[in-house]
mmCIF file of C-alpha atoms in Angstrom:
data_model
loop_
_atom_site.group_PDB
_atom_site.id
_atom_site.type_symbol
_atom_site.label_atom_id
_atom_site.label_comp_id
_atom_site.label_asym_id
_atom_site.label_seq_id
_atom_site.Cartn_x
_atom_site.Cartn_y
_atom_site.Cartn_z
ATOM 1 C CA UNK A 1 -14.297 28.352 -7.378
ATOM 2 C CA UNK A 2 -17.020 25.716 -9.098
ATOM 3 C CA UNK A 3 -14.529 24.457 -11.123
ATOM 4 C CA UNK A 4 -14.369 20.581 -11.319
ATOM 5 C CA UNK A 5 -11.246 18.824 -9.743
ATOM 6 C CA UNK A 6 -8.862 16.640 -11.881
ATOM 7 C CA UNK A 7 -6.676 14.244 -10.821
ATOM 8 C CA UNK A 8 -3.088 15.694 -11.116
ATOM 9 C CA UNK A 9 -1.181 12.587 -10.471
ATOM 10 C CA UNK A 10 -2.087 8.555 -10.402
ATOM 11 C CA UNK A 11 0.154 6.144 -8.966
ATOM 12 C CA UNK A 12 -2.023 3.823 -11.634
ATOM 13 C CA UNK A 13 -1.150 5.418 -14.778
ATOM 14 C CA UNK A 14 2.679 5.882 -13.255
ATOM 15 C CA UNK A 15 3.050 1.944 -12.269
ATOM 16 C CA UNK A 16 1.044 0.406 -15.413
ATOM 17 C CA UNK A 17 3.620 -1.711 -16.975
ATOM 18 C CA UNK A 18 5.401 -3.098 -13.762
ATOM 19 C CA UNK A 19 2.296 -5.020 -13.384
ATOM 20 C CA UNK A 20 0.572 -7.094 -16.336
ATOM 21 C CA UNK A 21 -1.919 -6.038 -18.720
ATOM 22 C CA UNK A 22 -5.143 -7.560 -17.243
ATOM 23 C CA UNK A 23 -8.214 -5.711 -16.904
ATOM 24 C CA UNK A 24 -9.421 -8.611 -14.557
ATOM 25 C CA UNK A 25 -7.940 -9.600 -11.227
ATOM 26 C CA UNK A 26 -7.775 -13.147 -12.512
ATOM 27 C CA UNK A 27 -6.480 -14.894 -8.925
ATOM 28 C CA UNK A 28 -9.137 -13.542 -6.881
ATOM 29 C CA UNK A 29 -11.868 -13.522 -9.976
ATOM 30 C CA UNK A 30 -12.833 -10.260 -9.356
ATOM 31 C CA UNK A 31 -13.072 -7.731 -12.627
ATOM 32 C CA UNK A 32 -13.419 -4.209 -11.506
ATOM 33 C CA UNK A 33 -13.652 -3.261 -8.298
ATOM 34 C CA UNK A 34 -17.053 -2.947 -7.009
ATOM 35 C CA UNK A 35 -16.266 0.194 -4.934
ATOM 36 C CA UNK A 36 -14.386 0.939 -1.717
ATOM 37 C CA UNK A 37 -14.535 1.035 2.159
ATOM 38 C CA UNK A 38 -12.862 2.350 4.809
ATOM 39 C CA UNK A 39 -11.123 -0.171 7.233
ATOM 40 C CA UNK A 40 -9.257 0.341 10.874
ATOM 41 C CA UNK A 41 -6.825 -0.633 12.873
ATOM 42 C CA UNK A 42 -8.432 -2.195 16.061
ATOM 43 C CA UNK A 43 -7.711 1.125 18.175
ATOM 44 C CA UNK A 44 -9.573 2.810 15.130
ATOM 45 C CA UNK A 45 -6.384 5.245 14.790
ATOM 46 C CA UNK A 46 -5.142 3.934 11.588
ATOM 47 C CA UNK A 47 -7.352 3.740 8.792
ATOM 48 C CA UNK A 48 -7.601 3.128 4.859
ATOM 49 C CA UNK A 49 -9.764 2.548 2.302
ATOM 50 C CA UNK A 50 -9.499 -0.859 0.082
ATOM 51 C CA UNK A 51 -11.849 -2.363 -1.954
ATOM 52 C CA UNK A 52 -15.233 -3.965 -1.080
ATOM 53 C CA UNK A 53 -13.824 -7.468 -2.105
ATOM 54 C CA UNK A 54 -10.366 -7.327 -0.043
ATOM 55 C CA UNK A 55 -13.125 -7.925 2.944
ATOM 56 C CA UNK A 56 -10.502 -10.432 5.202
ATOM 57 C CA UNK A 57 -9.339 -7.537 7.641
ATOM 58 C CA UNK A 58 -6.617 -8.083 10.255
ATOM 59 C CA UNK A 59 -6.402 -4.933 12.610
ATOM 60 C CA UNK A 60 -4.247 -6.242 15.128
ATOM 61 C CA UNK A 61 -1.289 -4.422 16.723
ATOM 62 C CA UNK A 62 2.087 -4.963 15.033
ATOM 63 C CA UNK A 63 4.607 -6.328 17.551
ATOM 64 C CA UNK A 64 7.291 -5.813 15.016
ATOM 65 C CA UNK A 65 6.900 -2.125 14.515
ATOM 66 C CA UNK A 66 5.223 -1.300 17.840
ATOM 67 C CA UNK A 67 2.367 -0.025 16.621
ATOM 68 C CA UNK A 68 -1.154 -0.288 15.183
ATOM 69 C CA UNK A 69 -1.503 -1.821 12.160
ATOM 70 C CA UNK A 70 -4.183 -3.115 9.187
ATOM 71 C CA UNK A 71 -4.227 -5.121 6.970
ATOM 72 C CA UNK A 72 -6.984 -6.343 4.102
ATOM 73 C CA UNK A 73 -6.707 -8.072 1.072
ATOM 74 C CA UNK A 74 -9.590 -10.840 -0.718
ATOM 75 C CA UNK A 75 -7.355 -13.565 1.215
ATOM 76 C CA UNK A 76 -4.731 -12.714 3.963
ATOM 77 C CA UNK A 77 -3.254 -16.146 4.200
ATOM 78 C CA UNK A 78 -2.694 -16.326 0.306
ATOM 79 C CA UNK A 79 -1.675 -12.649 0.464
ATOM 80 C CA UNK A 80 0.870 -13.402 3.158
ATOM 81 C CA UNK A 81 2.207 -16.523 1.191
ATOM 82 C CA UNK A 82 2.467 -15.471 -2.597
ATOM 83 C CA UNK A 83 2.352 -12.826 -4.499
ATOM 84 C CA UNK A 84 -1.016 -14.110 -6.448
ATOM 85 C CA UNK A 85 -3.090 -12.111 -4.215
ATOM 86 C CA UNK A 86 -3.644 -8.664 -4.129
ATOM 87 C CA UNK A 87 -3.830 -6.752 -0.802
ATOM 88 C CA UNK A 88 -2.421 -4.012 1.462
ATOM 89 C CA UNK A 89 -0.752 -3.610 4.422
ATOM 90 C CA UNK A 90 -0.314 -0.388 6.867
ATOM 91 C CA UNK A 91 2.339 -0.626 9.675
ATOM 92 C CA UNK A 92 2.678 2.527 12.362
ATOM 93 C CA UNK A 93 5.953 2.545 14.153
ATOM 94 C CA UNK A 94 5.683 4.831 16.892
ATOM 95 C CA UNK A 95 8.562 4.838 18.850
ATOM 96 C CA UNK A 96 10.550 7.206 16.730
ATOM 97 C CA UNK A 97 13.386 4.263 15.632
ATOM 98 C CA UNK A 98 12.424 3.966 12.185
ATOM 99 C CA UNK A 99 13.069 5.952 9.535
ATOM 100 C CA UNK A 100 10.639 6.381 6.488
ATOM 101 C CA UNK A 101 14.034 4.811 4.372
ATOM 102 C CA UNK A 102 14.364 1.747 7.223
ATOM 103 C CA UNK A 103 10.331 1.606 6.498
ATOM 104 C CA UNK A 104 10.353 1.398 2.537
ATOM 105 C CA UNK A 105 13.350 -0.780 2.711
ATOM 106 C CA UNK A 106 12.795 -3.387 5.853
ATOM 107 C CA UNK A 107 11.209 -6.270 3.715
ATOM 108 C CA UNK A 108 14.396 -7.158 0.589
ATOM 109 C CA UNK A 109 12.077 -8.690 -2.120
ATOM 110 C CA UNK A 110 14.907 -8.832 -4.442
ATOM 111 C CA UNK A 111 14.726 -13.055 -4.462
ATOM 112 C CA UNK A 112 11.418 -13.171 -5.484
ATOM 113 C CA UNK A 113 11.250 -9.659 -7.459
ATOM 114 C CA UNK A 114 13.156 -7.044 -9.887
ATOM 115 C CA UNK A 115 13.972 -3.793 -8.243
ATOM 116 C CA UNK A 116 11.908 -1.509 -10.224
ATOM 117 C CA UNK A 117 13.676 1.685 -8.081
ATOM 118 C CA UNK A 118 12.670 4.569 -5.879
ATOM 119 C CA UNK A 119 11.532 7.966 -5.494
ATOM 120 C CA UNK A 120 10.753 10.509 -2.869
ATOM 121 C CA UNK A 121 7.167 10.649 -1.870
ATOM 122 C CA UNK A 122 5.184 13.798 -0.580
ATOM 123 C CA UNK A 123 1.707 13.800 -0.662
ATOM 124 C CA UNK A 124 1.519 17.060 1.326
ATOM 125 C CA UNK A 125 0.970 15.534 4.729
ATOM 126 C CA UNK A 126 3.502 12.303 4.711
ATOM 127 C CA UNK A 127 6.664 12.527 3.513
ATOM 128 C CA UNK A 128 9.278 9.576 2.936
ATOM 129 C CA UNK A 129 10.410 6.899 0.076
ATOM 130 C CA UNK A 130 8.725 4.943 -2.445
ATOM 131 C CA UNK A 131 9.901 1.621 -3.278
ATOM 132 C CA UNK A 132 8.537 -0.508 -6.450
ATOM 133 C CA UNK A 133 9.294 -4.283 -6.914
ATOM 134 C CA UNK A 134 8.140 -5.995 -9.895
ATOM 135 C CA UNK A 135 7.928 -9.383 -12.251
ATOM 136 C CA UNK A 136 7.116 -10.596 -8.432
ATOM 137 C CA UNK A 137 7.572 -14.460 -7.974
ATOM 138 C CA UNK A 138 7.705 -15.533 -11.431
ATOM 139 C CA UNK A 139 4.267 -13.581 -12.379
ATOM 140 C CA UNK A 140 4.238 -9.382 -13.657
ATOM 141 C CA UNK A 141 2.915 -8.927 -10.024
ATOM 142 C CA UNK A 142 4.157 -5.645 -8.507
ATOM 143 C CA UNK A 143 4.769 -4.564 -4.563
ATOM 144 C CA UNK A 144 4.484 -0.888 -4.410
ATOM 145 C CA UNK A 145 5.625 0.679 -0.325
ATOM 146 C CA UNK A 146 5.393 3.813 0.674
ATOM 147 C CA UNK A 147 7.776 4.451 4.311
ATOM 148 C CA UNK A 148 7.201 8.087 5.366
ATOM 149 C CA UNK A 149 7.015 10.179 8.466
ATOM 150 C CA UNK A 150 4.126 12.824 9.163
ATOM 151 C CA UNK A 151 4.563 16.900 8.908
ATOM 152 C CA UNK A 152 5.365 16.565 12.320
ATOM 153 C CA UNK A 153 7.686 13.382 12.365
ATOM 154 C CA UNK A 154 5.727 12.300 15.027
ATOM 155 C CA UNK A 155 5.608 8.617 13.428
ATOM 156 C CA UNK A 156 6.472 6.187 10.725
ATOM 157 C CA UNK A 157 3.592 5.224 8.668
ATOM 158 C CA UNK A 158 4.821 1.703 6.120
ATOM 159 C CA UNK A 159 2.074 1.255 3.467
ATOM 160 C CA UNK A 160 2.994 -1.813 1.229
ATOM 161 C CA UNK A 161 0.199 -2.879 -1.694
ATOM 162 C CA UNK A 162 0.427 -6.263 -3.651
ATOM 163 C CA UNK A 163 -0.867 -5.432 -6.888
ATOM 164 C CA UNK A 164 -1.728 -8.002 -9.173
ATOM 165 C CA UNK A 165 -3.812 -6.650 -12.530
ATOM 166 C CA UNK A 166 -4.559 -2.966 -13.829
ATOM 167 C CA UNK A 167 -7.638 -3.114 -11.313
ATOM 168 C CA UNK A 168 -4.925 -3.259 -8.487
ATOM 169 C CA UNK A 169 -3.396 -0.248 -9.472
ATOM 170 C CA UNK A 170 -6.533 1.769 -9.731
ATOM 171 C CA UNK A 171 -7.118 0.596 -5.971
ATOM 172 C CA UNK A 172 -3.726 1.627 -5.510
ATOM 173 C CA UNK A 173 -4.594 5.577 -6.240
ATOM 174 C CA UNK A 174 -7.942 4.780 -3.403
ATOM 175 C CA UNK A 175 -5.144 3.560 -1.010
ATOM 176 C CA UNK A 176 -2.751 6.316 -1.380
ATOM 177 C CA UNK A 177 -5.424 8.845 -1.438
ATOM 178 C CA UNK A 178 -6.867 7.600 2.404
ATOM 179 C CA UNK A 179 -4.419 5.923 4.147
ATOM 180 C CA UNK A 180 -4.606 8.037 7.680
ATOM 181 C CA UNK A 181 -3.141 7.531 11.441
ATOM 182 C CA UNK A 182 -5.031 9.567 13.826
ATOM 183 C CA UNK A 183 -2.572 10.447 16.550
#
């Protein structure tokens, strides 16, 4: 109707103080993002979009969950290994075993983190459980997943972010916003 959208909900705004006040992401020396791009699976059926400087890209398929996967973050090995490094991770189980619960709560951070809760999620095309750890290994890094099934419950779709500063969570809303299986 010409009428300018506005965001009615940000996962950035709703996560700002499990995750400490810095406007820079000090371990990878980035400040603000410089803008986003779309990355894919290997198969090219899952797909999300992440930040220009989260450019190391793994789009191999996930033995564990049986299905395609990406992942991308400014450093996958130090992304892997701590939580100092901010990145993202989308798993796609499709055999129909795992439910969107199983998916948000298969990884127990709760030696390294606080359990900051959960909620339903429903973005109007995946539904499932949101999961938020915080204070993550000894630093006011947070771990945000996202296990849901499609309208169709055709699949599990696991979408786990590492956020490290404010500029994480703002990358957080891009992630959220794209994150797509094509099936």
């Amino acid at each position: 109707n010409g009428d300018p959208l506005s965001l009615s909900f940000s996962f950035a705004q709703e996560f700002d103080d499990v995750v400490a006040d810095t406007p820079a992401n000090e371990s990878s020396g980035f400040g603000s993002y410089s803008g986003y791009s779309i990355v894919y699976d290997d198969s090219g059926t899952v797909s999300v979009s992440v930040p220009n400087e989260w450019s190391d890209v793994d789009g191999s398929y996930n033995d564990a969950t049986g299905g395609p996967s990406v992942w991308a973050a400014p450093d996958l090995g130090s992304f892997s290994s701590s939580f100092d490094v901010p990145g993202v991770r989308v798993d796609v189980s499709l055999d129909g075993s795992l439910t969107p619960e199983q998916a948000a709560f298969e990884v127990d951070y709760s030696s390294f983190c606080t359990d900051a809760g959960a909620d339903s999620y429903d973005d109007g095309y995946y539904v499932g459980v949101l999961q938020i750890w915080g204070d993550c290994g000894g630093s006011q890094s947070a771990v945000i997943i996202v296990g849901a099934t499609d309208i169709n419950n055709s699949f599990t779709v696991r979408v786990e972010v590492q956020a490290v500063s404010d500029a994480d969570l703002e990358a957080l809303d891009e992630i959220f916003n794209s994150f797509f299986v094509a099936l």
